[in-house]
Amino acid sequence: MTGFRSLSSGLRALQPAAFGADPSGERLARIRRSPHFKDGVFLNPGGEARTRPSGSSVELAKGFFDKDTRPRRAPQGTVPVHATTLADISRPPATGLRLTWMGHSSVLAEIDGRRVLFDPVWGERCSPFAFAGPKRLHPVPMPLAALGPVDVVVISHDHYDHLDMPSIKTLAGTDTLFAVPLGVGAHLEHWGVSADRLRELDWHEETKVGGLTLTATPARHFCGRGLRNTQHTLWASWSVAGENHRIYHSGDTGYFEGFKDIGADYGPFDATMIQIGAYSEYWPDIHMTPEEGMRAHLDLQGGTPAGVMLPIHWATFNLAMHPWAEPGEGTVAAARAEGARVALPRPGEPFEPTAETVPSEPWWRAVAAAPAGGWPDADVHTGASTKTATEGPADTAGDVPGSAAEDSGEAAAVPAG
């Protein structure tokens, strides 16, 4: 037995550091006490969710490698990134609330005098390896070290496109706090974040940072970074409430009725940041389509098209089989259908959700392969999309296990968390 333990320890030592660490000790005991943990795994709201691809594996493989559709899964030109500067974010927002989408699910939120950084992923690949895995399709808008002081870093779950070891190690050298779902703190401690800087929460638990109240709220997803992918760390969406503003970040999630309860308990929100990319009919329970994302936004707002929706989890990494521009187009169409207000900033472009205007130009059309029938004729940057939230609704137009792709930026069969 001694020899077996030594061999096991030796194999663990060969694991990439990016795999993180399993919860143990009091952290594991707390996980086992969670009402959302049963029979060794965390449970999803709304019943069991399929966390592995459904349908034929042969058809899935055909879809990933189809030579006719592959070119549409990446931009055809250079993504127009707004090179965020210190001047952009050094002045306090005039309205007290400003969001800067850094790409994928990474958002800097400046809210009521505090700075919150959601899911910071500054790495070149969302992968445990530097040589393989989904590669960034556009550069980061600014270096992480140039971002300036952050009051709290919020992590939604431990998948590689949301929890990036190099980014966490950079932030570990600052004095920021980290708010994470239950169990995720084990990864951060493994990478050098001290336990006293962690706020580790179960669903519906809250922590206060300065004048902000951060609450971990339910999501319908899964977890895992290593080879086993056991469901022993929690995933979450987040509500952040300041003295004057409230915002919501969905993390990754399938649609479920619980959005209505989150909205009733913690909303309505001045802005929601909603996952609308990397969806597929092969994993319908764990990611939302743009239409489902809009439905979630409306649920969070009590069924009315209030506040501003910022679409996230798209454009930066190729994690699914849909065309690269489809999530943006789908969000615009869903917003027009519901009379909802959406913000469409370029990566790195700051905007104030409660200001008179928000970015509303479909910037991706200039660098994406146009659909067979061409782009819709609707002029998406005029009309009521420039109204304030109090003036009325907008009128805007219409995780897959496997091997990772190398440098092409092609969709990779990895957990698209």
GROMACS .gro file of C-alpha atoms in nm:
model
  417
    1MET     CA    1   0.000   0.000   0.000
    2THR     CA    2   0.288   0.235   0.075
    3GLY     CA    3   0.427   0.184  -0.272
    4PHE     CA    4   0.084   0.250  -0.425
    5ARG     CA    5   0.047   0.575  -0.236
    6SER     CA    6   0.391   0.688  -0.348
    7LEU     CA    7   0.307   0.610  -0.710
    8SER     CA    8  -0.023   0.796  -0.679
    9SER     CA    9   0.153   1.096  -0.528
   10GLY     CA   10   0.408   1.087  -0.807
   11LEU     CA   11   0.137   1.087  -1.073
   12ARG     CA   12  -0.036   1.380  -0.903
   13ALA     CA   13   0.293   1.570  -0.907
   14LEU     CA   14   0.298   1.535  -1.287
   15GLN     CA   15  -0.040   1.702  -1.325
   16PRO     CA   16  -0.036   2.054  -1.468
   17ALA     CA   17  -0.063   2.321  -1.200
   18ALA     CA   18  -0.358   2.458  -1.394
   19PHE     CA   19  -0.563   2.156  -1.288
   20GLY     CA   20  -0.582   2.325  -0.948
   21ALA     CA   21  -0.657   2.135  -0.629
   22ASP     CA   22  -0.939   1.927  -0.488
   23PRO     CA   23  -1.127   2.058  -0.183
   24SER     CA   24  -1.022   1.897   0.143
   25GLY     CA   25  -1.045   1.942   0.519
   26GLU     CA   26  -1.301   2.192   0.647
   27ARG     CA   27  -1.369   2.312   0.291
   28LEU     CA   28  -1.476   1.960   0.192
   29ALA     CA   29  -1.678   1.924   0.512
   30ARG     CA   30  -1.861   2.245   0.431
   31ILE     CA   31  -1.934   2.117   0.080
   32ARG     CA   32  -2.084   1.800   0.224
   33ARG     CA   33  -2.310   2.009   0.447
   34SER     CA   34  -2.447   2.208   0.154
   35PRO     CA   35  -2.816   2.147   0.082
   36HIS     CA   36  -2.720   2.144  -0.288
   37PHE     CA   37  -2.472   1.856  -0.248
   38LYS     CA   38  -2.597   1.496  -0.255
   39ASP     CA   39  -2.435   1.157  -0.316
   40GLY     CA   40  -2.095   1.314  -0.375
   41VAL     CA   41  -2.197   1.578  -0.631
   42PHE     CA   42  -2.354   1.923  -0.651
   43LEU     CA   43  -2.703   1.919  -0.797
   44ASN     CA   44  -2.847   2.155  -1.056
   45PRO     CA   45  -3.163   2.358  -1.003
   46GLY     CA   46  -3.458   2.236  -1.203
   47GLY     CA   47  -3.352   1.872  -1.198
   48GLU     CA   48  -3.069   1.680  -1.358
   49ALA     CA   49  -2.883   1.856  -1.639
   50ARG     CA   50  -2.694   1.673  -1.911
   51THR     CA   51  -2.330   1.772  -1.873
   52ARG     CA   52  -2.204   1.545  -2.151
   53PRO     CA   53  -2.296   1.582  -2.519
   54SER     CA   54  -2.622   1.418  -2.610
   55GLY     CA   55  -2.695   1.252  -2.941
   56SER     CA   56  -2.461   1.065  -3.172
   57SER     CA   57  -2.089   1.112  -3.113
   58VAL     CA   58  -2.037   1.047  -3.484
   59GLU     CA   59  -2.271   1.332  -3.579
   60LEU     CA   60  -2.102   1.557  -3.321
   61ALA     CA   61  -1.761   1.485  -3.471
   62LYS     CA   62  -1.894   1.549  -3.820
   63GLY     CA   63  -2.026   1.885  -3.709
   64PHE     CA   64  -1.696   1.991  -3.551
   65PHE     CA   65  -1.489   1.899  -3.854
   66ASP     CA   66  -1.727   1.996  -4.135
   67LYS     CA   67  -1.515   2.182  -4.388
   68ASP     CA   68  -1.805   2.391  -4.518
   69THR     CA   69  -1.909   2.541  -4.184
   70ARG     CA   70  -1.570   2.565  -4.011
   71PRO     CA   71  -1.468   2.896  -4.176
   72ARG     CA   72  -1.773   3.071  -4.030
   73ARG     CA   73  -1.675   2.983  -3.674
   74ALA     CA   74  -1.403   3.247  -3.660
   75PRO     CA   75  -1.385   3.612  -3.771
   76GLN     CA   76  -1.272   3.668  -4.129
   77GLY     CA   77  -1.087   3.989  -4.038
   78THR     CA   78  -0.935   4.162  -3.737
   79VAL     CA   79  -1.179   4.205  -3.450
   80PRO     CA   80  -1.211   4.581  -3.378
   81VAL     CA   81  -1.094   4.583  -3.018
   82HIS     CA   82  -1.116   4.912  -2.831
   83ALA     CA   83  -0.773   4.956  -2.678
   84THR     CA   84  -0.884   5.044  -2.328
   85THR     CA   85  -0.671   5.315  -2.174
   86LEU     CA   86  -0.630   5.444  -1.822
   87ALA     CA   87  -0.812   5.758  -1.935
   88ASP     CA   88  -1.116   5.543  -2.018
   89ILE     CA   89  -1.148   5.408  -1.666
   90SER     CA   90  -0.969   5.658  -1.443
   91ARG     CA   91  -1.258   5.905  -1.429
   92PRO     CA   92  -1.550   5.798  -1.211
   93PRO     CA   93  -1.856   5.707  -1.418
   94ALA     CA   94  -2.094   6.001  -1.440
   95THR     CA   95  -2.391   5.779  -1.357
   96GLY     CA   96  -2.215   5.576  -1.088
   97LEU     CA   97  -2.218   5.260  -1.302
   98ARG     CA   98  -1.986   5.163  -1.587
   99LEU     CA   99  -1.917   4.826  -1.752
  100THR     CA  100  -1.619   4.733  -1.967
  101TRP     CA  101  -1.649   4.399  -2.147
  102MET     CA  102  -1.295   4.265  -2.190
  103GLY     CA  103  -1.407   3.973  -2.406
  104HIS     CA  104  -1.577   3.639  -2.340
  105SER     CA  105  -1.717   3.657  -1.984
  106SER     CA  106  -1.459   3.898  -1.841
  107VAL     CA  107  -1.619   4.228  -1.734
  108LEU     CA  108  -1.489   4.516  -1.524
  109ALA     CA  109  -1.783   4.668  -1.337
  110GLU     CA  110  -1.742   5.005  -1.168
  111ILE     CA  111  -2.039   5.037  -0.937
  112ASP     CA  112  -2.106   5.300  -0.673
  113GLY     CA  113  -1.739   5.377  -0.616
  114ARG     CA  114  -1.614   5.015  -0.616
  115ARG     CA  115  -1.450   4.802  -0.885
  116VAL     CA  116  -1.557   4.443  -0.947
  117LEU     CA  117  -1.381   4.215  -1.199
  118PHE     CA  118  -1.584   3.917  -1.321
  119ASP     CA  119  -1.420   3.599  -1.455
  120PRO     CA  120  -1.085   3.751  -1.557
  121VAL     CA  121  -0.932   3.549  -1.842
  122TRP     CA  122  -0.629   3.723  -1.988
  123GLY     CA  123  -0.455   3.405  -2.105
  124GLU     CA  124  -0.388   3.325  -2.470
  125ARG     CA  125  -0.572   2.993  -2.445
  126CYS     CA  126  -0.850   2.861  -2.222
  127SER     CA  127  -0.669   2.537  -2.155
  128PRO     CA  128  -0.433   2.379  -1.901
  129PHE     CA  129  -0.167   2.373  -2.173
  130ALA     CA  130   0.018   2.658  -2.343
  131PHE     CA  131   0.048   2.466  -2.671
  132ALA     CA  132  -0.309   2.343  -2.725
  133GLY     CA  133  -0.668   2.438  -2.662
  134PRO     CA  134  -0.903   2.713  -2.782
  135LYS     CA  135  -0.696   3.016  -2.876
  136ARG     CA  136  -0.795   3.378  -2.831
  137LEU     CA  137  -0.954   3.531  -3.143
  138HIS     CA  138  -0.871   3.888  -3.047
  139PRO     CA  139  -0.610   4.043  -2.813
  140VAL     CA  140  -0.700   4.157  -2.465
  141PRO     CA  141  -0.802   4.525  -2.467
  142MET     CA  142  -0.541   4.615  -2.204
  143PRO     CA  143  -0.282   4.436  -1.989
  144LEU     CA  144  -0.421   4.299  -1.664
  145ALA     CA  145  -0.151   4.478  -1.467
  146ALA     CA  146  -0.265   4.809  -1.619
  147LEU     CA  147  -0.621   4.766  -1.498
  148GLY     CA  148  -0.551   4.933  -1.166
  149PRO     CA  149  -0.677   4.837  -0.820
  150VAL     CA  150  -0.979   4.608  -0.804
  151ASP     CA  151  -1.187   4.571  -0.488
  152VAL     CA  152  -1.308   4.217  -0.557
  153VAL     CA  153  -1.262   3.951  -0.824
  154VAL     CA  154  -1.573   3.738  -0.880
  155ILE     CA  155  -1.547   3.387  -1.025
  156SER     CA  156  -1.852   3.204  -1.161
  157HIS     CA  157  -1.705   2.851  -1.181
  158ASP     CA  158  -1.384   2.665  -1.240
  159HIS     CA  159  -1.383   2.597  -1.616
  160TYR     CA  160  -1.076   2.721  -1.802
  161ASP     CA  161  -1.255   2.996  -1.993
  162HIS     CA  162  -1.371   3.150  -1.662
  163LEU     CA  163  -1.095   3.061  -1.415
  164ASP     CA  164  -0.755   3.130  -1.573
  165MET     CA  165  -0.453   3.035  -1.365
  166PRO     CA  166  -0.211   3.297  -1.510
  167SER     CA  167  -0.466   3.574  -1.449
  168ILE     CA  168  -0.530   3.458  -1.092
  169LYS     CA  169  -0.158   3.442  -1.021
  170THR     CA  170  -0.120   3.799  -1.143
  171LEU     CA  171  -0.408   3.914  -0.923
  172ALA     CA  172  -0.273   3.716  -0.628
  173GLY     CA  173   0.009   3.971  -0.616
  174THR     CA  174  -0.240   4.249  -0.540
  175ASP     CA  175  -0.452   4.303  -0.230
  176THR     CA  176  -0.787   4.231  -0.400
  177LEU     CA  177  -1.043   3.998  -0.244
  178PHE     CA  178  -1.193   3.701  -0.430
  179ALA     CA  179  -1.558   3.596  -0.420
  180VAL     CA  180  -1.599   3.239  -0.546
  181PRO     CA  181  -1.851   2.953  -0.534
  182LEU     CA  182  -1.812   2.684  -0.272
  183GLY     CA  183  -1.504   2.466  -0.328
  184VAL     CA  184  -1.340   2.688  -0.593
  185GLY     CA  185  -1.121   2.845  -0.325
  186ALA     CA  186  -0.907   2.529  -0.326
  187HIS     CA  187  -0.781   2.617  -0.675
  188LEU     CA  188  -0.700   2.974  -0.576
  189GLU     CA  189  -0.512   2.875  -0.262
  190HIS     CA  190  -0.315   2.626  -0.472
  191TRP     CA  191  -0.208   2.919  -0.691
  192GLY     CA  192  -0.102   3.150  -0.412
  193VAL     CA  193  -0.413   3.333  -0.292
  194SER     CA  194  -0.421   3.343   0.087
  195ALA     CA  195  -0.728   3.204   0.263
  196ASP     CA  196  -0.803   3.535   0.433
  197ARG     CA  197  -0.866   3.695   0.092
  198LEU     CA  198  -1.130   3.438  -0.009
  199ARG     CA  199  -1.505   3.478   0.027
  200GLU     CA  200  -1.637   3.131  -0.060
  201LEU     CA  201  -2.014   3.111  -0.091
  202ASP     CA  202  -2.294   2.862  -0.139
  203TRP     CA  203  -2.603   2.967  -0.333
  204HIS     CA  204  -2.796   3.249  -0.165
  205GLU     CA  205  -2.507   3.330   0.070
  206GLU     CA  206  -2.373   3.683   0.060
  207THR     CA  207  -2.062   3.877   0.148
  208LYS     CA  208  -1.998   4.249   0.177
  209VAL     CA  209  -1.705   4.430   0.019
  210GLY     CA  210  -1.697   4.800   0.090
  211GLY     CA  211  -2.050   4.921   0.024
  212LEU     CA  212  -2.134   4.628  -0.206
  213THR     CA  213  -2.334   4.315  -0.129
  214LEU     CA  214  -2.232   4.017  -0.342
  215THR     CA  215  -2.466   3.717  -0.350
  216ALA     CA  216  -2.397   3.381  -0.512
  217THR     CA  217  -2.713   3.280  -0.697
  218PRO     CA  218  -2.804   2.953  -0.869
  219ALA     CA  219  -2.700   2.854  -1.220
  220ARG     CA  220  -2.753   2.541  -1.427
  221HIS     CA  221  -2.411   2.415  -1.531
  222PHE     CA  222  -2.125   2.192  -1.410
  223CYS     CA  223  -1.762   2.206  -1.299
  224GLY     CA  224  -1.425   2.042  -1.343
  225ARG     CA  225  -1.066   2.111  -1.451
  226GLY     CA  226  -0.886   1.779  -1.415
  227LEU     CA  227  -0.927   1.437  -1.567
  228ARG     CA  228  -1.210   1.322  -1.343
  229ASN     CA  229  -1.440   1.628  -1.362
  230THR     CA  230  -1.629   1.528  -1.050
  231GLN     CA  231  -1.904   1.767  -0.940
  232HIS     CA  232  -1.732   1.878  -0.619
  233THR     CA  233  -1.701   2.251  -0.677
  234LEU     CA  234  -2.004   2.472  -0.716
  235TRP     CA  235  -2.098   2.698  -1.008
  236ALA     CA  236  -2.291   3.022  -0.962
  237SER     CA  237  -2.433   3.336  -1.110
  238TRP     CA  238  -2.386   3.656  -0.910
  239SER     CA  239  -2.586   3.954  -0.792
  240VAL     CA  240  -2.393   4.265  -0.692
  241ALA     CA  241  -2.584   4.543  -0.517
  242GLY     CA  242  -2.443   4.883  -0.429
  243GLU     CA  243  -2.603   5.180  -0.263
  244ASN     CA  244  -2.762   5.297  -0.589
  245HIS     CA  245  -2.719   5.023  -0.850
  246ARG     CA  246  -2.765   4.650  -0.898
  247ILE     CA  247  -2.601   4.426  -1.158
  248TYR     CA  248  -2.613   4.056  -1.241
  249HIS     CA  249  -2.358   3.821  -1.404
  250SER     CA  250  -2.492   3.488  -1.528
  251GLY     CA  251  -2.170   3.292  -1.546
  252ASP     CA  252  -2.250   2.987  -1.759
  253THR     CA  253  -2.595   2.837  -1.736
  254GLY     CA  254  -2.877   2.670  -1.917
  255TYR     CA  255  -3.214   2.838  -1.901
  256PHE     CA  256  -3.425   2.750  -1.595
  257GLU     CA  257  -3.725   2.894  -1.417
  258GLY     CA  258  -3.508   3.006  -1.125
  259PHE     CA  259  -3.420   3.329  -1.303
  260LYS     CA  260  -3.760   3.459  -1.199
  261ASP     CA  261  -3.682   3.389  -0.833
  262ILE     CA  262  -3.340   3.553  -0.859
  263GLY     CA  263  -3.501   3.862  -1.008
  264ALA     CA  264  -3.767   3.871  -0.738
  265ASP     CA  265  -3.515   3.828  -0.456
  266TYR     CA  266  -3.225   4.043  -0.577
  267GLY     CA  267  -3.345   4.254  -0.871
  268PRO     CA  268  -3.446   4.434  -1.073
  269PHE     CA  269  -3.105   4.510  -1.219
  270ASP     CA  270  -2.965   4.816  -1.394
  271ALA     CA  271  -2.763   4.578  -1.611
  272THR     CA  272  -2.745   4.205  -1.668
  273MET     CA  273  -2.444   4.029  -1.819
  274ILE     CA  274  -2.589   3.720  -1.986
  275GLN     CA  275  -2.421   3.418  -2.150
  276ILE     CA  276  -2.545   3.386  -2.510
  277GLY     CA  277  -2.264   3.196  -2.686
  278ALA     CA  278  -2.113   2.844  -2.718
  279TYR     CA  279  -2.457   2.684  -2.725
  280SER     CA  280  -2.550   2.367  -2.913
  281GLU     CA  281  -2.830   2.118  -2.950
  282TYR     CA  282  -2.577   1.865  -2.819
  283TRP     CA  283  -2.558   2.035  -2.477
  284PRO     CA  284  -2.888   2.227  -2.439
  285ASP     CA  285  -2.903   2.210  -2.059
  286ILE     CA  286  -2.584   2.397  -1.971
  287HIS     CA  287  -2.559   2.693  -2.213
  288MET     CA  288  -2.826   2.935  -2.338
  289THR     CA  289  -2.905   3.044  -2.690
  290PRO     CA  290  -2.951   3.420  -2.748
  291GLU     CA  291  -3.328   3.375  -2.731
  292GLU     CA  292  -3.301   3.193  -2.400
  293GLY     CA  293  -3.058   3.456  -2.274
  294MET     CA  294  -3.311   3.728  -2.353
  295ARG     CA  295  -3.580   3.529  -2.174
  296ALA     CA  296  -3.350   3.504  -1.871
  297HIS     CA  297  -3.289   3.880  -1.882
  298LEU     CA  298  -3.662   3.949  -1.884
  299ASP     CA  299  -3.721   3.700  -1.600
  300LEU     CA  300  -3.455   3.876  -1.394
  301GLN     CA  301  -3.636   4.206  -1.452
  302GLY     CA  302  -3.974   4.080  -1.340
  303GLY     CA  303  -4.092   4.008  -1.694
  304THR     CA  304  -4.047   4.362  -1.824
  305PRO     CA  305  -3.782   4.493  -2.070
  306ALA     CA  306  -3.611   4.707  -1.805
  307GLY     CA  307  -3.240   4.772  -1.761
  308VAL     CA  308  -2.973   4.686  -2.018
  309MET     CA  309  -2.855   4.341  -2.123
  310LEU     CA  310  -2.487   4.295  -2.208
  311PRO     CA  311  -2.430   3.973  -2.408
  312ILE     CA  312  -2.123   3.783  -2.287
  313HIS     CA  313  -1.948   3.449  -2.347
  314TRP     CA  314  -1.895   3.495  -2.717
  315ALA     CA  315  -1.657   3.639  -2.983
  316THR     CA  316  -1.331   3.565  -2.796
  317PHE     CA  317  -1.292   3.185  -2.809
  318ASN     CA  318  -1.432   2.931  -3.053
  319LEU     CA  319  -1.610   2.680  -2.829
  320ALA     CA  320  -1.904   2.556  -3.035
  321MET     CA  321  -2.021   2.482  -3.387
  322HIS     CA  322  -2.237   2.787  -3.452
  323PRO     CA  323  -2.107   3.071  -3.672
  324TRP     CA  324  -1.890   3.324  -3.489
  325ALA     CA  325  -2.131   3.613  -3.542
  326GLU     CA  326  -2.450   3.420  -3.470
  327PRO     CA  327  -2.471   3.499  -3.095
  328GLY     CA  328  -2.450   3.873  -3.165
  329GLU     CA  329  -2.707   3.859  -3.442
  330GLY     CA  330  -2.936   3.639  -3.235
  331THR     CA  331  -2.920   3.880  -2.942
  332VAL     CA  332  -3.008   4.175  -3.164
  333ALA     CA  333  -3.305   3.986  -3.308
  334ALA     CA  334  -3.424   3.874  -2.964
  335ALA     CA  335  -3.397   4.229  -2.829
  336ARG     CA  336  -3.603   4.368  -3.116
  337ALA     CA  337  -3.867   4.099  -3.070
  338GLU     CA  338  -3.904   4.178  -2.700
  339GLY     CA  339  -3.854   4.555  -2.711
  340ALA     CA  340  -3.555   4.516  -2.480
  341ARG     CA  341  -3.245   4.733  -2.454
  342VAL     CA  342  -2.909   4.570  -2.526
  343ALA     CA  343  -2.556   4.708  -2.523
  344LEU     CA  344  -2.322   4.596  -2.802
  345PRO     CA  345  -1.978   4.728  -2.710
  346ARG     CA  346  -1.662   4.624  -2.884
  347PRO     CA  347  -1.428   4.435  -2.651
  348GLY     CA  348  -1.269   4.695  -2.424
  349GLU     CA  349  -1.525   4.970  -2.489
  350PRO     CA  350  -1.656   5.116  -2.160
  351PHE     CA  351  -2.018   5.223  -2.138
  352GLU     CA  352  -2.266   5.336  -1.873
  353PRO     CA  353  -2.584   5.125  -1.875
  354THR     CA  354  -2.805   5.398  -1.727
  355ALA     CA  355  -2.675   5.672  -1.957
  356GLU     CA  356  -2.885   5.813  -2.240
  357THR     CA  357  -2.708   5.601  -2.500
  358VAL     CA  358  -2.528   5.268  -2.504
  359PRO     CA  359  -2.320   5.111  -2.785
  360SER     CA  360  -2.563   4.958  -3.035
  361GLU     CA  361  -2.376   4.905  -3.362
  362PRO     CA  362  -2.337   4.541  -3.480
  363TRP     CA  363  -1.960   4.583  -3.508
  364TRP     CA  364  -1.899   4.214  -3.584
  365ARG     CA  365  -2.053   4.242  -3.932
  366ALA     CA  366  -1.744   4.416  -4.065
  367VAL     CA  367  -1.523   4.114  -3.988
  368ALA     CA  368  -1.759   3.814  -4.006
  369ALA     CA  369  -1.859   3.595  -4.296
  370ALA     CA  370  -2.199   3.726  -4.406
  371PRO     CA  371  -2.488   3.478  -4.406
  372ALA     CA  372  -2.616   3.349  -4.741
  373GLY     CA  373  -2.895   3.604  -4.755
  374GLY     CA  374  -2.679   3.892  -4.634
  375TRP     CA  375  -2.712   4.087  -4.311
  376PRO     CA  376  -3.056   4.208  -4.202
  377ASP     CA  377  -3.148   4.552  -4.336
  378ALA     CA  378  -3.261   4.691  -4.001
  379ASP     CA  379  -3.063   4.991  -3.878
  380VAL     CA  380  -2.970   4.873  -3.531
  381HIS     CA  381  -2.798   5.190  -3.411
  382THR     CA  382  -3.094   5.427  -3.430
  383GLY     CA  383  -3.430   5.459  -3.261
  384ALA     CA  384  -3.528   5.379  -2.905
  385SER     CA  385  -3.212   5.181  -2.835
  386THR     CA  386  -3.067   5.514  -2.725
  387LYS     CA  387  -3.334   5.577  -2.465
  388THR     CA  388  -3.263   5.565  -2.097
  389ALA     CA  389  -3.403   5.284  -1.888
  390THR     CA  390  -3.668   5.520  -1.752
  391GLU     CA  391  -3.776   5.643  -2.094
  392GLY     CA  392  -3.896   5.309  -2.221
  393PRO     CA  393  -3.797   4.992  -2.405
  394ALA     CA  394  -3.539   4.975  -2.680
  395ASP     CA  395  -3.607   4.917  -3.046
  396THR     CA  396  -3.295   4.735  -3.155
  397ALA     CA  397  -3.289   4.523  -3.472
  398GLY     CA  398  -3.322   4.233  -3.567
  399ASP     CA  399  -1.829   2.203  -2.300
  400VAL     CA  400  -1.762   1.924  -2.478
  401PRO     CA  401  -1.510   1.660  -2.347
  402GLY     CA  402  -1.238   1.550  -2.584
  403SER     CA  403  -0.918   1.671  -2.746
  404ALA     CA  404  -0.824   2.038  -2.791
  405ALA     CA  405  -0.745   2.203  -3.123
  406GLU     CA  406  -0.409   2.369  -3.175
  407ASP     CA  407  -0.329   2.713  -3.316
  408SER     CA  408  -0.613   2.756  -3.566
  409GLY     CA  409  -0.871   2.904  -3.332
  410GLU     CA  410  -1.103   2.625  -3.446
  411ALA     CA  411  -1.368   2.498  -3.208
  412ALA     CA  412  -1.212   2.258  -2.965
  413ALA     CA  413  -1.369   1.962  -2.793
  414VAL     CA  414  -1.302   2.074  -2.437
  415PRO     CA  415  -1.541   2.166  -2.155
  416ALA     CA  416  -1.681   2.491  -2.289
  417GLY     CA  417  -1.761   2.621  -1.947
   0.00000   0.00000   0.00000
